[in-house]
C-alpha cells in the first residue's frame, strides 16, 4: 500500500504523555492554535503494478501465466481542498477518506466518501477537490483504460500548535471517571455529548476515539471498537512528520487489536493490511509474534474450501464497503432492500443489481477487488465469499 504525501502541514511539536496500556488517560493542555488551515492528501493505494509483480513472484518455473501489460495512471494536477472557513474559525480538524475511479481520459469519476471524522463540511470540500484532479490515464496492452480501486485520505489540519484545551480535558476526565466507575450507559451518553463538539482538533479526535474504543470493548461491541480503532489510526498523524499523537508502541497495540477484531468480523483483507503495517514497524517483534498465529489462521481460512460469511448491517447512508479476498461472492439472508453492488478492482469495474440466488465470478486478471453495496439504511445481509470449486 503506497502512502504519498501531497502537501506537508507545517506544525509545532508538543510534549505529551503517551498511553501505552488500557488505563486512565492523562492529557496535557495546549492553548495556542494557528489560524491557517491546510489539507493533506495521502494516497492509500495504487496497486495495479503490484498485482503484476505478485503474479510473477508466485509463478512456478514450469508454469506459464498470461500477465497483461499495465501502466498505472500518474497524477498531473491535484487541486488543494479548501479548508471550510467555519471549521477553521473554530479550530475544527479531521479527515475524509474517499475512493474513486480514473477513467480513460485520466479524469476522476464516481468519488465516494468511505468515512470521515470532524466537520461534515470536510466531505463537501474533499469531494469538490478530488473531482478536479487530472491524471495521465492508465495503459493496458497499449490502450488507455480505467484504473479503479483508488483511495485517498484528505487531512484537514490547522498550522501551528495542536493540543487539548482545558475545556476538553475537563469534559474528557468526566467521561473517563464515569467509565471507571462502571456506569457504561452514562459514560456513553457523556461521550456522545463530547463527540458532538464542533471545536475538536486532531489531537482531541485521537484521544476521543481511543476512549470510544475502550467503551466499545467493555460493551462487547466489536463493530464499534473496530471502527473507532480504524478512525484513531487515521487521526493519529505520522512519526516521520513528528506529528503523531500516540507513540509507536501504542499504535502497534492498536494494530494488533484491530487485526484480532477484523479476523473475528471476517474482514480478512483489512486484517492483513494492518499486519503489513505492523510488520514494517521497528522494535515490535513481540507483538508480531503474538499476532502471527491469528494471521496464519486467516490465510488458512482464505485458502480453505469453506465459504467465508460476513454479517453486514448497512449504515445510515445505505452504503457498505468491503475488500474481497476471493474472486467469487454472493448475497444471502437479505433483510431489507439492496439496490446495487459495484465491483471496483485494480484494473476493472462493473455495477450490478443484487440478487440472492446469484454468484459473482471475478476474473483473476482484475486483481484485488472492493465491493461497494448500496441500499436502504439498516438493511442486513450476509456477504458470502465463495470457496473454489
Coordinates of N, CA, C and O in Angstrom, one line a residue, residues 12 43 55 60 80 102 116 126 157 209 258 279 377 385:
X12 N 4.0 22.6 14.9 CA 4.9 22.7 16.0 C 4.7 21.5 16.9 O 3.5 21.2 17.3
X43 N -2.2 9.2 -0.6 CA -2.7 8.1 -1.5 C -2.6 6.8 -0.7 O -1.6 6.4 -0.1
X55 N 2.1 -11.7 -9.2 CA 1.9 -12.9 -10.1 C 3.2 -13.5 -10.6 O 3.3 -14.7 -10.7
X60 N 5.2 -20.6 -10.9 CA 6.2 -21.7 -10.8 C 7.0 -21.8 -12.1 O 6.6 -21.3 -13.1
X80 N -5.8 21.6 -4.4 CA -5.9 21.7 -3.0 C -7.4 21.7 -2.5 O -8.2 22.5 -3.0
X102 N -10.4 6.3 -12.0 CA -9.7 7.2 -13.0 C -10.1 6.6 -14.4 O -9.8 5.5 -14.7
X116 N -15.3 9.5 7.4 CA -14.8 10.8 7.7 C -14.9 11.0 9.2 O -15.6 10.3 9.9
X126 N -13.7 18.0 0.2 CA -12.8 16.9 -0.3 C -13.4 16.4 -1.6 O -12.6 16.2 -2.6
X157 N -6.0 20.0 8.8 CA -5.3 20.4 10.0 C -4.9 21.8 10.0 O -4.6 22.4 9.0
X209 N -11.4 9.0 20.2 CA -11.6 7.8 19.5 C -10.9 6.6 20.4 O -11.5 5.5 20.4
X258 N -6.7 -4.5 16.3 CA -7.5 -4.3 15.1 C -7.5 -5.6 14.3 O -8.5 -6.0 13.7
X279 N 4.2 -5.2 10.5 CA 5.5 -5.8 10.1 C 6.6 -4.8 9.8 O 7.8 -5.1 9.9
X377 N -30.9 2.1 4.3 CA -30.2 2.2 5.6 C -30.7 1.0 6.5 O -31.9 0.7 6.5
X385 N -18.2 -15.0 0.7 CA -17.0 -15.2 -0.2 C -16.9 -16.7 -0.5 O -16.6 -17.5 0.4

